[in-house]
PDB file of C-alpha atoms and ligand atoms in Angstrom:
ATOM      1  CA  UNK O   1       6.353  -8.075  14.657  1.00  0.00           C
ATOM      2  CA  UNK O   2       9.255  -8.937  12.968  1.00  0.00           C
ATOM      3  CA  UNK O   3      11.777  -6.391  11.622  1.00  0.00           C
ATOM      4  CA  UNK O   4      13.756  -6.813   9.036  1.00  0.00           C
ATOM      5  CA  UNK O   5      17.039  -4.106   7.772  1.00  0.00           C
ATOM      6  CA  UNK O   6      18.252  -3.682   4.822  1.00  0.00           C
ATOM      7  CA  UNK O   7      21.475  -1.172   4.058  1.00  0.00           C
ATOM      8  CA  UNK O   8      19.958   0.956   1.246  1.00  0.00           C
ATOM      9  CA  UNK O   9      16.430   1.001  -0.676  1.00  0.00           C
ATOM     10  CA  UNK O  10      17.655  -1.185  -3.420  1.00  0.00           C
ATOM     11  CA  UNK O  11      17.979  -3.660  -0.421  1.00  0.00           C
ATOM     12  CA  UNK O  12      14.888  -3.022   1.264  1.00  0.00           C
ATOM     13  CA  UNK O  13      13.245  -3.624  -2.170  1.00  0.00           C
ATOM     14  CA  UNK O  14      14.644  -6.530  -3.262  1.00  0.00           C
ATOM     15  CA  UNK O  15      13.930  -8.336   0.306  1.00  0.00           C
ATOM     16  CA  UNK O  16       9.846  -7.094   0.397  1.00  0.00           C
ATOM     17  CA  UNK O  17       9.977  -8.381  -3.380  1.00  0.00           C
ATOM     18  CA  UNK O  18      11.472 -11.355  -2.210  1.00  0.00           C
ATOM     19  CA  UNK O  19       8.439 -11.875   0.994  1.00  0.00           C
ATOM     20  CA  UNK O  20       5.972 -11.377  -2.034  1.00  0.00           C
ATOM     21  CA  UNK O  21       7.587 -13.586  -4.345  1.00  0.00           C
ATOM     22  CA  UNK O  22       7.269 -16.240  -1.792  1.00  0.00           C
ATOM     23  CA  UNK O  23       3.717 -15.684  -1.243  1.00  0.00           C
ATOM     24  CA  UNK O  24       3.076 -16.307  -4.999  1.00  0.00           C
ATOM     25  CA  UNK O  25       5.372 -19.027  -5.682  1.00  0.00           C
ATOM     26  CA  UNK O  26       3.327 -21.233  -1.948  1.00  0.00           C
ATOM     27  CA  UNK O  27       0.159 -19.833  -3.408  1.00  0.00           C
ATOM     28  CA  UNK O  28       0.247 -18.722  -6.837  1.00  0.00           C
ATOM     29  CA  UNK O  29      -3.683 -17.927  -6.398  1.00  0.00           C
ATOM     30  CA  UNK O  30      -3.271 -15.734  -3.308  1.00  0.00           C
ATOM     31  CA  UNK O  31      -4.690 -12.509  -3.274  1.00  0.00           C
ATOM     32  CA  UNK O  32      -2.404  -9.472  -2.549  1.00  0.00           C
ATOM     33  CA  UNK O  33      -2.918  -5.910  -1.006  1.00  0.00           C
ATOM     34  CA  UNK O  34      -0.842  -3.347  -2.991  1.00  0.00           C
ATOM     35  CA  UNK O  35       0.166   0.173  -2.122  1.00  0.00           C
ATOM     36  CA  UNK O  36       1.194   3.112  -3.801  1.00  0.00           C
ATOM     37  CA  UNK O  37       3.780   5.707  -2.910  1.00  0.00           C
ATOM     38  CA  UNK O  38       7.227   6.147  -3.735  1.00  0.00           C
ATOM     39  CA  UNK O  39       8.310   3.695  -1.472  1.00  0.00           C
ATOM     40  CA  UNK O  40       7.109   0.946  -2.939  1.00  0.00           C
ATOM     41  CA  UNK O  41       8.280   1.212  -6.635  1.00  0.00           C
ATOM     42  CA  UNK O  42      11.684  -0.553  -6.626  1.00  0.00           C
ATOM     43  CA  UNK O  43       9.794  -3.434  -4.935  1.00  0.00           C
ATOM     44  CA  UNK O  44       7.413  -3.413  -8.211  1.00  0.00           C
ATOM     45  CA  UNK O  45      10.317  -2.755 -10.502  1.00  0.00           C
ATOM     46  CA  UNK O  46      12.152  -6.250  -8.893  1.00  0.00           C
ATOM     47  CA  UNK O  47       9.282  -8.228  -9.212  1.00  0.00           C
ATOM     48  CA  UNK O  48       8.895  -7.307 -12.867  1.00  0.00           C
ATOM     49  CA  UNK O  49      12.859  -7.984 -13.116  1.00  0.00           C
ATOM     50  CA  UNK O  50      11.936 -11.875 -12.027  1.00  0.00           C
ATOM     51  CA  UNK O  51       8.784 -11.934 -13.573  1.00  0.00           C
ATOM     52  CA  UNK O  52      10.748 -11.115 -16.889  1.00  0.00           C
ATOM     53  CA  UNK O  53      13.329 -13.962 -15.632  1.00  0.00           C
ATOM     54  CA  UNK O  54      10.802 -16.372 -15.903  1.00  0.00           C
ATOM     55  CA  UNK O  55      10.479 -16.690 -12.364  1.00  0.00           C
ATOM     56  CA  UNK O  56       7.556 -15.040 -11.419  1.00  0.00           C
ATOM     57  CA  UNK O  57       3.835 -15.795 -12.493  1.00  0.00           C
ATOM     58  CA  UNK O  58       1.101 -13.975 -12.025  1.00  0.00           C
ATOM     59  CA  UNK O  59      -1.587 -15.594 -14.292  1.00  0.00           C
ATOM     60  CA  UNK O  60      -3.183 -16.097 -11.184  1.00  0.00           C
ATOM     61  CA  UNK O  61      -2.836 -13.607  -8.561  1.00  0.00           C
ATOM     62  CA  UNK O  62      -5.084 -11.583  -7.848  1.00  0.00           C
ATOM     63  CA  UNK O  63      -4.689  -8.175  -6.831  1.00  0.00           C
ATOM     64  CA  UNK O  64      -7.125  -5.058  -4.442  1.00  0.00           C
ATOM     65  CA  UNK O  65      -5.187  -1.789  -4.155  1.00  0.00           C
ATOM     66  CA  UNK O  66      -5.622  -0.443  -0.762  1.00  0.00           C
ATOM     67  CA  UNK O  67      -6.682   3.394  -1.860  1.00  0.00           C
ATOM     68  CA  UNK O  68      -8.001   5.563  -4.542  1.00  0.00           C
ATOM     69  CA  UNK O  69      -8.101   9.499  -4.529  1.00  0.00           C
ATOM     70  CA  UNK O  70     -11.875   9.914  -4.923  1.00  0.00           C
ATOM     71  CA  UNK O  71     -13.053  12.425  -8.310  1.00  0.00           C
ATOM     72  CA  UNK O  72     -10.303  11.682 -10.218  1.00  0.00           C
ATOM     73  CA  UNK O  73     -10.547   9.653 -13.389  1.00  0.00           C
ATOM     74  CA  UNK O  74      -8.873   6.515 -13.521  1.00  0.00           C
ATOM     75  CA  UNK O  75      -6.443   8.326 -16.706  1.00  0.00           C
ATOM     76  CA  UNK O  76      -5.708  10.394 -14.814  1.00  0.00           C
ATOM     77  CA  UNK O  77      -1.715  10.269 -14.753  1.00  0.00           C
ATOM     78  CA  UNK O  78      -1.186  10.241 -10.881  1.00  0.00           C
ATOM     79  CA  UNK O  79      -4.683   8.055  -9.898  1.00  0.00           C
ATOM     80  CA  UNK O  80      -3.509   5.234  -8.553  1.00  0.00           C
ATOM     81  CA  UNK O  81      -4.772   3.074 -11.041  1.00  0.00           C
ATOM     82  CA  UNK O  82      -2.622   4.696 -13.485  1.00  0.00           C
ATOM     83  CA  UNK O  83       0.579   4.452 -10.908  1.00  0.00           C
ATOM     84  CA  UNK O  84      -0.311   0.364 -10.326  1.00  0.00           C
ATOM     85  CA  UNK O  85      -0.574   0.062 -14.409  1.00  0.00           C
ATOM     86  CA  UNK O  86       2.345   1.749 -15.337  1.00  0.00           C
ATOM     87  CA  UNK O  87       4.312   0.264 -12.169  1.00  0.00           C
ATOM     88  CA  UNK O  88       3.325  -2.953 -12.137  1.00  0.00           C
ATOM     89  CA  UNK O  89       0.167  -4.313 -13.764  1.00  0.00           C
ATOM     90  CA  UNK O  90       1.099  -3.204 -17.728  1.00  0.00           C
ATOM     91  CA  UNK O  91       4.515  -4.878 -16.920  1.00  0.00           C
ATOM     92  CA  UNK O  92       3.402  -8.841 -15.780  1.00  0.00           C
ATOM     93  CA  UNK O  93       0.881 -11.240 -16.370  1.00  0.00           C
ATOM     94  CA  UNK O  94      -1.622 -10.685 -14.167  1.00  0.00           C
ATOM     95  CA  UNK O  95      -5.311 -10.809 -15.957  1.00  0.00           C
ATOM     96  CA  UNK O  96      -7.172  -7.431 -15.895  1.00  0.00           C
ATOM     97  CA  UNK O  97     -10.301  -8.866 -14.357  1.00  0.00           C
ATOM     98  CA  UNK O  98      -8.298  -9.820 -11.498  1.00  0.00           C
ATOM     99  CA  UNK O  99      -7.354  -5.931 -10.830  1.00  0.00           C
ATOM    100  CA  UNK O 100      -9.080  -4.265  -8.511  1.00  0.00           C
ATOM    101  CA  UNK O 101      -9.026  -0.697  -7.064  1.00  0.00           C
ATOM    102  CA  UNK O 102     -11.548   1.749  -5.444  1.00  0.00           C
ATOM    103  CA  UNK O 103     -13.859   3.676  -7.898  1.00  0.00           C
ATOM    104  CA  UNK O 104     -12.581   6.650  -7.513  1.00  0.00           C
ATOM    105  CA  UNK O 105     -15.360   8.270 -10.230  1.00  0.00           C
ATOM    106  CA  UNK O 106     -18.282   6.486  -8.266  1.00  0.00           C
ATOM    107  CA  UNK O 107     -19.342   9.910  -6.128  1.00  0.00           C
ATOM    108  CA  UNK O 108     -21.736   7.750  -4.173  1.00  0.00           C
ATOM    109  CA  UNK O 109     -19.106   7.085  -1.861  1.00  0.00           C
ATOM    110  CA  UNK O 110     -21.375   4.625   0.712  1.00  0.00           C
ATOM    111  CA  UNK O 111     -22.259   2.587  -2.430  1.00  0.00           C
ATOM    112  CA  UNK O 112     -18.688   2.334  -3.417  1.00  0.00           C
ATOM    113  CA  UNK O 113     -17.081   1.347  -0.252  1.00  0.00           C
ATOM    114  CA  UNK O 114     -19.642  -1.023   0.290  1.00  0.00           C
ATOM    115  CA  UNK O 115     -18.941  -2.857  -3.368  1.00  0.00           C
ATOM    116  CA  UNK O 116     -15.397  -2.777  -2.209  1.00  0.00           C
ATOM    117  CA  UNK O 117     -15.911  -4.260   1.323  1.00  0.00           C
ATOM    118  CA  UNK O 118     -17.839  -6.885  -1.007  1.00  0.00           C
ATOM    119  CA  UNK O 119     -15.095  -8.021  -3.351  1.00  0.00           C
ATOM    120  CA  UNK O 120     -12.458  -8.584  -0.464  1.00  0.00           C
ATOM    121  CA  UNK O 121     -14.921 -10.515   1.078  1.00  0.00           C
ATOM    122  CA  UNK O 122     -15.781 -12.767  -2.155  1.00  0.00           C
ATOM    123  CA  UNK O 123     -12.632 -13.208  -2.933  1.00  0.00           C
ATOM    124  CA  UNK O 124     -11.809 -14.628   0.985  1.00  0.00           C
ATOM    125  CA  UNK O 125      -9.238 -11.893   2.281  1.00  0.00           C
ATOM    126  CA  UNK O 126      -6.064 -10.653   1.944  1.00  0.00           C
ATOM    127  CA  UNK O 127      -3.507 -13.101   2.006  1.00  0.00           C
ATOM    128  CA  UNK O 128      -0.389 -10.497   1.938  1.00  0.00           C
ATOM    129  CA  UNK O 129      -1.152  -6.615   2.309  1.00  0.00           C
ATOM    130  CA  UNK O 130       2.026  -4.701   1.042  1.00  0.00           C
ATOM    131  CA  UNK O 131       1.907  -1.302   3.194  1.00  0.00           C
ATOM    132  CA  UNK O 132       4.146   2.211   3.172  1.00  0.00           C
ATOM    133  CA  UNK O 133       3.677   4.342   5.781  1.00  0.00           C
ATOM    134  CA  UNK O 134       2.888   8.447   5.754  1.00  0.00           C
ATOM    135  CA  UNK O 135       4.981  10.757   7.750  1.00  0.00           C
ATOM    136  CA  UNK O 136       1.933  11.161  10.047  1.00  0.00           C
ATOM    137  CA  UNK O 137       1.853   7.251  11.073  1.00  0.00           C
ATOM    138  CA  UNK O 138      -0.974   7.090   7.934  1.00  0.00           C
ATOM    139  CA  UNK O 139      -1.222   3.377   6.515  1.00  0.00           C
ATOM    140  CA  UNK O 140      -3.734   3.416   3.307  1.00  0.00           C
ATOM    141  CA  UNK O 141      -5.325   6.916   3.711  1.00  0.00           C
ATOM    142  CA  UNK O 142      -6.462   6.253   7.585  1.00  0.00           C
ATOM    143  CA  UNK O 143      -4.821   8.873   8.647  1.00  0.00           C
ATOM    144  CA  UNK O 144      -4.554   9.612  12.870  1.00  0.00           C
ATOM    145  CA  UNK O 145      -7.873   9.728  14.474  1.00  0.00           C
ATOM    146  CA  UNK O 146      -8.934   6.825  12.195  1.00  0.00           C
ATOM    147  CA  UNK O 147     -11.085   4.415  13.741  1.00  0.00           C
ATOM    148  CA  UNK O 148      -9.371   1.145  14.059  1.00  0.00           C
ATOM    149  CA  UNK O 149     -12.674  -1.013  13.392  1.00  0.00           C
ATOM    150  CA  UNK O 150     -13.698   0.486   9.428  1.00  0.00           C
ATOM    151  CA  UNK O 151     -14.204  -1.135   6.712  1.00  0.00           C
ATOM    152  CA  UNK O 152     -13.749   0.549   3.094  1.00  0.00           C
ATOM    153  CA  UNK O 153     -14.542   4.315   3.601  1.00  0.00           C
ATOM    154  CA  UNK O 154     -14.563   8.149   2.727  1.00  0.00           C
ATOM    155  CA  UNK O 155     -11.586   9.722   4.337  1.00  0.00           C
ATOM    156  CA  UNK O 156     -10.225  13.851   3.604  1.00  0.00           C
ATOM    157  CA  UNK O 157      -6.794  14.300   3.379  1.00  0.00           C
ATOM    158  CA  UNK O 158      -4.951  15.595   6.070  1.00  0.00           C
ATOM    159  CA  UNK O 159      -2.819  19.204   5.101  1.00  0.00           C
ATOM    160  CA  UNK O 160       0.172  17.514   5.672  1.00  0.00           C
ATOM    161  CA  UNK O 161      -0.845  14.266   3.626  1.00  0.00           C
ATOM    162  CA  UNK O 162      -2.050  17.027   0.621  1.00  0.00           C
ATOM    163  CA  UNK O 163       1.585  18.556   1.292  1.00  0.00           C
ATOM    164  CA  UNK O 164       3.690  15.433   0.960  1.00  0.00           C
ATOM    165  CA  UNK O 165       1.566  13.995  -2.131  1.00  0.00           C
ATOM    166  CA  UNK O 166       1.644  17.497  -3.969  1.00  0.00           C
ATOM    167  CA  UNK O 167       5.174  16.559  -5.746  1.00  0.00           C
ATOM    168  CA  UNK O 168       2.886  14.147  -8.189  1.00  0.00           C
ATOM    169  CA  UNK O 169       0.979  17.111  -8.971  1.00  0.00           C
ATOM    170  CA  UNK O 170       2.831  19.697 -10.386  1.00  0.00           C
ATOM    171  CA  UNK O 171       3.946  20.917  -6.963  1.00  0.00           C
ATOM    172  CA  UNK O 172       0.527  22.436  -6.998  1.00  0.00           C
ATOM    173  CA  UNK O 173      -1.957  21.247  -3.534  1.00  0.00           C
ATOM    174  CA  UNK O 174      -4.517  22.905  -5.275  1.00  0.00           C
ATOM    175  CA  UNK O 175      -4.411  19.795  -7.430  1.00  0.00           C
ATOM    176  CA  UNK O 176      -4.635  17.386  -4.554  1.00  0.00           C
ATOM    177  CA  UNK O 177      -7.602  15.270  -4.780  1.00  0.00           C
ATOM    178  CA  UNK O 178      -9.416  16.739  -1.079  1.00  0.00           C
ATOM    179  CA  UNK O 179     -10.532  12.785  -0.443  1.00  0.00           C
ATOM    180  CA  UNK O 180     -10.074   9.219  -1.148  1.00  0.00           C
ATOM    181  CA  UNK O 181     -11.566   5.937  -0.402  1.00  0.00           C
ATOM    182  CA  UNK O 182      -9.460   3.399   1.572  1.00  0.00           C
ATOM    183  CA  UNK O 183      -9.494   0.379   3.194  1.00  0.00           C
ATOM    184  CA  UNK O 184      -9.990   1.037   6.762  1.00  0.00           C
ATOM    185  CA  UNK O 185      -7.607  -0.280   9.804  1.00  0.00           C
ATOM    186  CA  UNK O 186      -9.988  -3.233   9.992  1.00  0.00           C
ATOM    187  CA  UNK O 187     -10.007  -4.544   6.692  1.00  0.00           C
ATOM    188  CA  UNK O 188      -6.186  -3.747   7.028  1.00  0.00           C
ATOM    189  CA  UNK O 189      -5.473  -5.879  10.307  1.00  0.00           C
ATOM    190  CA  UNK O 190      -7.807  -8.728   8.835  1.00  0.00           C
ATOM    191  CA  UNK O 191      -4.872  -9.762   5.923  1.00  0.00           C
ATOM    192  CA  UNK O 192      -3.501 -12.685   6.703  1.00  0.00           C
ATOM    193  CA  UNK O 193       0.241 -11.410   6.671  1.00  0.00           C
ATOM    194  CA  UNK O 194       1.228  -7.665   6.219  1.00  0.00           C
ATOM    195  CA  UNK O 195       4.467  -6.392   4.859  1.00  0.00           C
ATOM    196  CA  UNK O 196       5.459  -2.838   5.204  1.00  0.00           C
ATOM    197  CA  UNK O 197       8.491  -1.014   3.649  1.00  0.00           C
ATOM    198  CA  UNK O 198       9.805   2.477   5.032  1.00  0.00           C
ATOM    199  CA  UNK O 199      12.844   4.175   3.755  1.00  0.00           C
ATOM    200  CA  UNK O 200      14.945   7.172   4.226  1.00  0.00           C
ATOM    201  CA  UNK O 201      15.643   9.407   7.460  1.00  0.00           C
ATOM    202  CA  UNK O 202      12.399  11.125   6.815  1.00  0.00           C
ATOM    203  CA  UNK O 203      10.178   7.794   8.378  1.00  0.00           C
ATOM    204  CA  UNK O 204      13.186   7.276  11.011  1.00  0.00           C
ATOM    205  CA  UNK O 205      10.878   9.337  13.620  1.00  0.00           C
ATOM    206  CA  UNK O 206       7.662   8.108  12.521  1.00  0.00           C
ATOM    207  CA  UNK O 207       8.830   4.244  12.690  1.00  0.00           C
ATOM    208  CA  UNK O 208      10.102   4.747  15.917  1.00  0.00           C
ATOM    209  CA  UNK O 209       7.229   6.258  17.507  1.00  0.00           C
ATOM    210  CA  UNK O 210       4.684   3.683  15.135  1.00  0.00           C
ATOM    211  CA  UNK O 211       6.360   0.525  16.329  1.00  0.00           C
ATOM    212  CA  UNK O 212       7.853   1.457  19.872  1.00  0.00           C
ATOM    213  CA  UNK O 213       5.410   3.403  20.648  1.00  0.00           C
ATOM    214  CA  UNK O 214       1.881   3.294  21.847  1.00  0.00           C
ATOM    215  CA  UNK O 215      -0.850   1.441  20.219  1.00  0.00           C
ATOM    216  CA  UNK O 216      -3.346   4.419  19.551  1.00  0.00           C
ATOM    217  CA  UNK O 217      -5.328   5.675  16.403  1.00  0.00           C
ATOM    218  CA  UNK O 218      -3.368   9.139  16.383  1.00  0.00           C
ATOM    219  CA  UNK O 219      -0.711   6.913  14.756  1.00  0.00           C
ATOM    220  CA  UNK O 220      -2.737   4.594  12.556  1.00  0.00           C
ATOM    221  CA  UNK O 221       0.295   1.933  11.609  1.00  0.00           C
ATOM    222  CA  UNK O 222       0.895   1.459  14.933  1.00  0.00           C
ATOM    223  CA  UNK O 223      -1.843  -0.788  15.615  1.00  0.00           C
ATOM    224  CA  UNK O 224      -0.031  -3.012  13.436  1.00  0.00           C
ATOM    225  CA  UNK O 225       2.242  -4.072  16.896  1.00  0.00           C
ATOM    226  CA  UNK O 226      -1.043  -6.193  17.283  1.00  0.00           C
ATOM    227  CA  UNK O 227      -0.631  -7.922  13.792  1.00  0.00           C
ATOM    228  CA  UNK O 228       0.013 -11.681  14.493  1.00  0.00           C
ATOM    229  CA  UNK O 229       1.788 -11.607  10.995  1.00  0.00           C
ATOM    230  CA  UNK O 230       3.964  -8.325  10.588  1.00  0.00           C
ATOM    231  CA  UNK O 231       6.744  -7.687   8.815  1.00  0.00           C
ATOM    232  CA  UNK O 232       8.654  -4.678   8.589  1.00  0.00           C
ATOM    233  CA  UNK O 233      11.399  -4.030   6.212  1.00  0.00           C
ATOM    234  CA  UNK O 234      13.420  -1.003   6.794  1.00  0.00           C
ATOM    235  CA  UNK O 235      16.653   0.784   5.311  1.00  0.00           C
ATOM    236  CA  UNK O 236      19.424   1.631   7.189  1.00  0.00           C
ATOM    237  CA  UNK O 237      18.128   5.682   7.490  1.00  0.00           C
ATOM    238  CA  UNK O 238      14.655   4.893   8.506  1.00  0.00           C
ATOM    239  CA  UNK O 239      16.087   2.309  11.512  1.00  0.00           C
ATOM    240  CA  UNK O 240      18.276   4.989  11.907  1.00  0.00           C
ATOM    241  CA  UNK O 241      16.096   5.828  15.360  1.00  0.00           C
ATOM    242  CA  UNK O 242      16.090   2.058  16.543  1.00  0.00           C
ATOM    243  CA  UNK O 243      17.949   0.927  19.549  1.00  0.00           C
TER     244      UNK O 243
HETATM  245  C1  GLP N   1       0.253   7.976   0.317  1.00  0.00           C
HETATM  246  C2  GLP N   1      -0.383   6.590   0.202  1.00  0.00           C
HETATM  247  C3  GLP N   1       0.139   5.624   1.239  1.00  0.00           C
HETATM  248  C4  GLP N   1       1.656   5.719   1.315  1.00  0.00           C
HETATM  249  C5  GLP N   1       2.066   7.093   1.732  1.00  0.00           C
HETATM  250  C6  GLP N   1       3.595   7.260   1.857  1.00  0.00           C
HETATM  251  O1  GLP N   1      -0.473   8.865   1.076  1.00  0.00           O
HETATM  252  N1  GLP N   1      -1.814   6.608   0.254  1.00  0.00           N
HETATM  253  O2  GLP N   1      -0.284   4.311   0.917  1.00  0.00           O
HETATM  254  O3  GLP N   1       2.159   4.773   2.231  1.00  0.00           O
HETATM  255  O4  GLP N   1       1.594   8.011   0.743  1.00  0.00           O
HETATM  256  O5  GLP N   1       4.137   7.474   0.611  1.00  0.00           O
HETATM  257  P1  GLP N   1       5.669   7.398   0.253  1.00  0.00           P
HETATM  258  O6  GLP N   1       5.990   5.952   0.113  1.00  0.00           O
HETATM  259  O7  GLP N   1       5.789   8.114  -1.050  1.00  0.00           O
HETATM  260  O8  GLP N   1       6.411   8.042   1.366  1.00  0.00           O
END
């Protein structure tokens, strides 16, 4: 595990955008594991900066988002296929066939997970998985009591996880998508390198307690301690708790 600080989140960003960048410029055909959350937007918004520079290209990266609230369309403003378009994918050159995201619409939820499982495995792994983490120690949507050896599943939201993610909808949980499909902690630990961003004195207690903590699946990310290839990139707030 390596950790790296930053002072603010425009510093935290720029230096995950930087990891990434690296990854496409040594292997412009790599395959990246993108997240969603607030966290990692000014990470999107630099690599669009040096994409517009000229000095990114993404003609042939190709891209599987870790999670998708289940039931809701994919037009839906706050699916995460909108949040990836809008954030990232309407904004570089990456080809829309090489997009890829949970179904969120497909109900059959065994069938979908199982097609997912089935492209990360065609398309040879995960060379970089970009991570955030929950305030419950949630990577993806595994949230604690996850199983550390799923694939692609079914998971229901935790309260707290419908609390935290109700600000995208309206403040309203009743609008909270109940489930999603994610990758699971296996498919997670199997990416070749994995890069996580935290920020703010909100994740100070969780980070702490993730990485110096036990390894145990009532804190999902902090199996990640066992990641040959880990990178953490942290503000100033959320290392706050670090010795
Ligand atoms: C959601 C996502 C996670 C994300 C987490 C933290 O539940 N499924 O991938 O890491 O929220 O989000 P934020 O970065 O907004 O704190």
């Amino acid at each position: 595990m390596k950790i790296i600080r930053a002072t603010d989140y425009y510093d935290m960003s720029r230096k995950a955008a930087n990891i990434i960048s690296a990854q496409v410029i040594m292997k412009p055909n790599c395959v990246l594991g993108l997240a969603t959350g607030g966290t990692p937007v000014g990470t999107y918004k630099q690599l669009v900066e040096w994409y517009n520079k000229g000095d990114l290209d993404f003609s042939e990266v190709t891209t599987v988002n870790l999670d998708e609230y289940r039931g809701l369309p994919r037009e839906h403003p706050e699916s995460y296929w909108s949040f990836m378009h809008k954030n990232l994918f309407d904004l570089v050159n990456i080809r829309p066939e090489a997009i890829h995201l949970p179904d969120g619409t497909n109900m059959d939820s065994a069938a979908e997970c199982a097609h997912y499982d089935e492209i990360i495995r065609q398309l040879g792994g995960v060379d970089l998985q970009l991570l955030g983490i929950g305030h419950d120690g949630h990577i993806g949507f595994n949230e604690p009591g996850a199983a550390f050896e799923l694939g692609t599943h079914c998971v229901s939201l935790t309260e707290e996880t419908i609390e935290a993610n109700k600000r995208f909808f309206d403040g309203d949980v009743n609008q909270v998508p109940k489930q999603a499909y994610t990758m699971g902690i296996k498919t997670i630990m199997q990416a070749r390198k994995v890069l996580m961003v935290a920020n703010g004195t909100g994740k100070a207690d969780i980070v702490k307690k993730a990485f110096f903590g036990p390894v145990t699946p009532e804190v999902p990310a902090s199996i990640l301690q066992m990641h040959p290839d880990f990178t953490l990139v942290l503000d100033a707030e959320a290392a706050a708790r670090l010795d």
